[in-house]
Amino acid sequence: MRRFLMILAAMLMVASLGFAQVPGSVVITEVMYDDTASTDAEWVEIHNTTSAAIDISGWVLLDDSVYPADGGEGAIQVPDATILGADEYAVLCRVDLPEITGEILCTQITNTWTLGNSGDNLGLYSAADGGVLIDGSLTVSYPDLAGTNAGNSIEKCDPNSLWTGDAAAWHESTNEFATSGRYRHCTPGFANSMCDDTDPPTIASCLALSATEIDVLFSENVEEVTAETEAYYVITPGGFSPDTVKRDETNFSLVHLIFASHLPNNSYTVTVNGVEDMFGNAAENAVCDFTVNISVQPCDVVITEIMYDDTASTDAEWVEIYNRTTLPIDISGWVLTDDNVYPGDGGEGVIEVPSGTILLGHQYAVLCKVDLPEITGEIICTQITGSWGLGNSGDNLALFTAAVDGQLVDGSLTEFYPDLSSSNQGNSIEKCDQSSCWSSDPADWTECLIEFATVGQYRHCTPNMTPGFCCNDPATTSIAVEVAGPPTWSYLVRLHSGCISQVAFTNFCAGTFGSVSDRALALGWSVLPDGDGNDGDSIIFVGPGTPLDAPDSLTGINLHHPSCAALVNWSAGENSGTIDGPLPVEFGSFSAVAGNGEVALSWNTASEEDMDKFEIRRDGQMIANITATNNASGSTYNFTDNTVTNDVTYSYELTGVSLNGEREVLATASATPSSGASVVSEFALYQNFPNPFNPETSIRFDLAEASNVTLTIFNIAGQEVATLVNGNMNAGAHTVSFDGANLTSGVYLYRLTAGEFTSTMKMMLLK
């Protein structure tokens, strides 16, 4: 056991150390540039802002204005095997500091690293060359705040914030380190001394996220204990206080108020007293107005399943409902009627949902007028008029938000549900589309075939869960067969609509075999023992006893065969199709980048076998033949068309030709050359615009060649908050939009990775 725990600890350490190169994970918090000694031994303090240890081996600190350091000024490097613990401070210096305990002695790697009393550059990089800028700037200097040769450091007021040259974000340290000597006032290796602040926090904004959760954003970071004191928040009118208060884990100026009961739709004021900032200043009568307006729209809750075919002599039918939204909905007092008028006149029946009933986002619930021991968690409703009972030959069903003057949410007073279930068989009927509104069309419903119990009054149903199978007319079935390869070609089947229980492939090449993935196997699909791999044979995939109808439910049924030119036929239900035997090339991407009087074409392959050439056509006319390399691991090709006219749009078509003469159009692209255009020759990431922004901005970048690209947004704690791009992109200039509506105000980082190129920049969201 002890050995296991040691291994686990080592694994956790390795996992945490992998977080090392995220900008803002380590920040510069204190700068000693005002050493009193005749020969300065200045130092810089850094702080791990994360909750995980970080390996900073090989990181460099430079006061140069370029990176990598060119020798105009200096750079020092952190020694190997240096770990900065979670939330730990450390001092970096190029010489031993007897006065300071545990500083990290760094190696001088270029020129002379020394800090100027009038401000200087500071940049912390994850490597001496090709590293990531973790904190600091090559252009923005630290402010000059310390008195000349007073032995005082300057410190950031916020030890977790990113680099800034704003003097208001720093102060001269007030902590007495020594009464004499070179370092008089500083806090080396531990938290900064407090910046002066006598202003109490105010409320910047407040917002109702739902009827039970309110976000309060203060003007500055607030202290955790007072921020999480429920009694310090009062909501009026009504005098509500939150049941739970939680300060945000990354934005210390944001506090989440959570209420056990829904706040009714209304305009409110939150008043805050007693919440303190990080300097002990308490808010006094800080107020903010917000509105709760959580409306229920028709079809927010829909009827998805009806049990009208109970086998018991005294029926206990029920109805399943489903919240289509992501928000909780208070369904207290809602009524379900099988009457043909509203409010119910007693001709038939109405049942009412009890008070305090909340239907969570994407949650199912079963409504019934009696207890159902067989079904877990049903909602027992009160009979308020007539006798609520469902007819076996169809009946009305309508769901209203109140017994009187309510809104019709789903159902109908005139259109019956269809009669599909066999008499007294204990089968429910279910909607084929769980998200659709009411329909009386039998084609939109199915008799449930999922076995709920072998005996008892409910044999086939799916209470409180996703439905069974809904099989429409097989003639309407739509499937797609996707081809991938070589060297072995795979035909991947995806069901788009309809219902099938068998897929057959015929006329394949010798050596073909069929297989199913874990996904298909779990759904009950298998391969019949047919097909011996001879030309023209067939392989048949069969599903479970009940046909599948969910989109993409057939993903994972594969037909594999060697490269060949034969046509492959497929059939599914009453649908069939033919697929051309694929070319022996696994194609990547094709791009056309416009320049001045030229268009640069480029394409790549992942693999090639028995290929002859690639043909390029411009507006239907052949302009080039490029010989294939037949590289088993693929190749990259380039061709420049310099016989074009500026300001004219051209369409290009790339065709692959095999050794036996087969042709296949692989890709198309278009481009418009112009006198002001230039072919992108370098990778680049640009500053977002506008910046600051609220809430949308654009991020522009250049790709010198087609690449696998990721564009990711991080907060200042190094946590990923959004991925804007993740996939292959063509060469050229690109612009991506980012919407920060769901994020709080503050500084964010965006990082572009394209092949070997990586660049990170920061932006500011101001709401």
PDB file of C-alpha atoms in Angstrom, residues 34-41 149 151 181-183:
ATOM      1  CA  ASP A  34      17.622  49.618  -5.228  1.00  0.00           C
ATOM      2  CA  ASP A  35      20.364  47.657  -3.420  1.00  0.00           C
ATOM      3  CA  THR A  36      22.413  49.941  -1.115  1.00  0.00           C
ATOM      4  CA  ALA A  37      25.707  48.141  -1.790  1.00  0.00           C
ATOM      5  CA  SER A  38      28.342  49.762  -4.009  1.00  0.00           C
ATOM      6  CA  THR A  39      28.229  46.617  -6.171  1.00  0.00           C
ATOM      7  CA  ASP A  40      24.564  45.807  -6.661  1.00  0.00           C
ATOM      8  CA  ALA A  41      23.213  42.318  -6.063  1.00  0.00           C
ATOM      9  CA  ASN A 149      19.999  53.535  -2.537  1.00  0.00           C
ATOM     10  CA  GLY A 151      17.545  49.366   0.113  1.00  0.00           C
ATOM     11  CA  GLY A 181      22.614  46.582   5.562  1.00  0.00           C
ATOM     12  CA  ARG A 182      21.778  46.536   1.904  1.00  0.00           C
ATOM     13  CA  TYR A 183      18.144  45.360   2.134  1.00  0.00           C
TER      14      TYR A 183
END
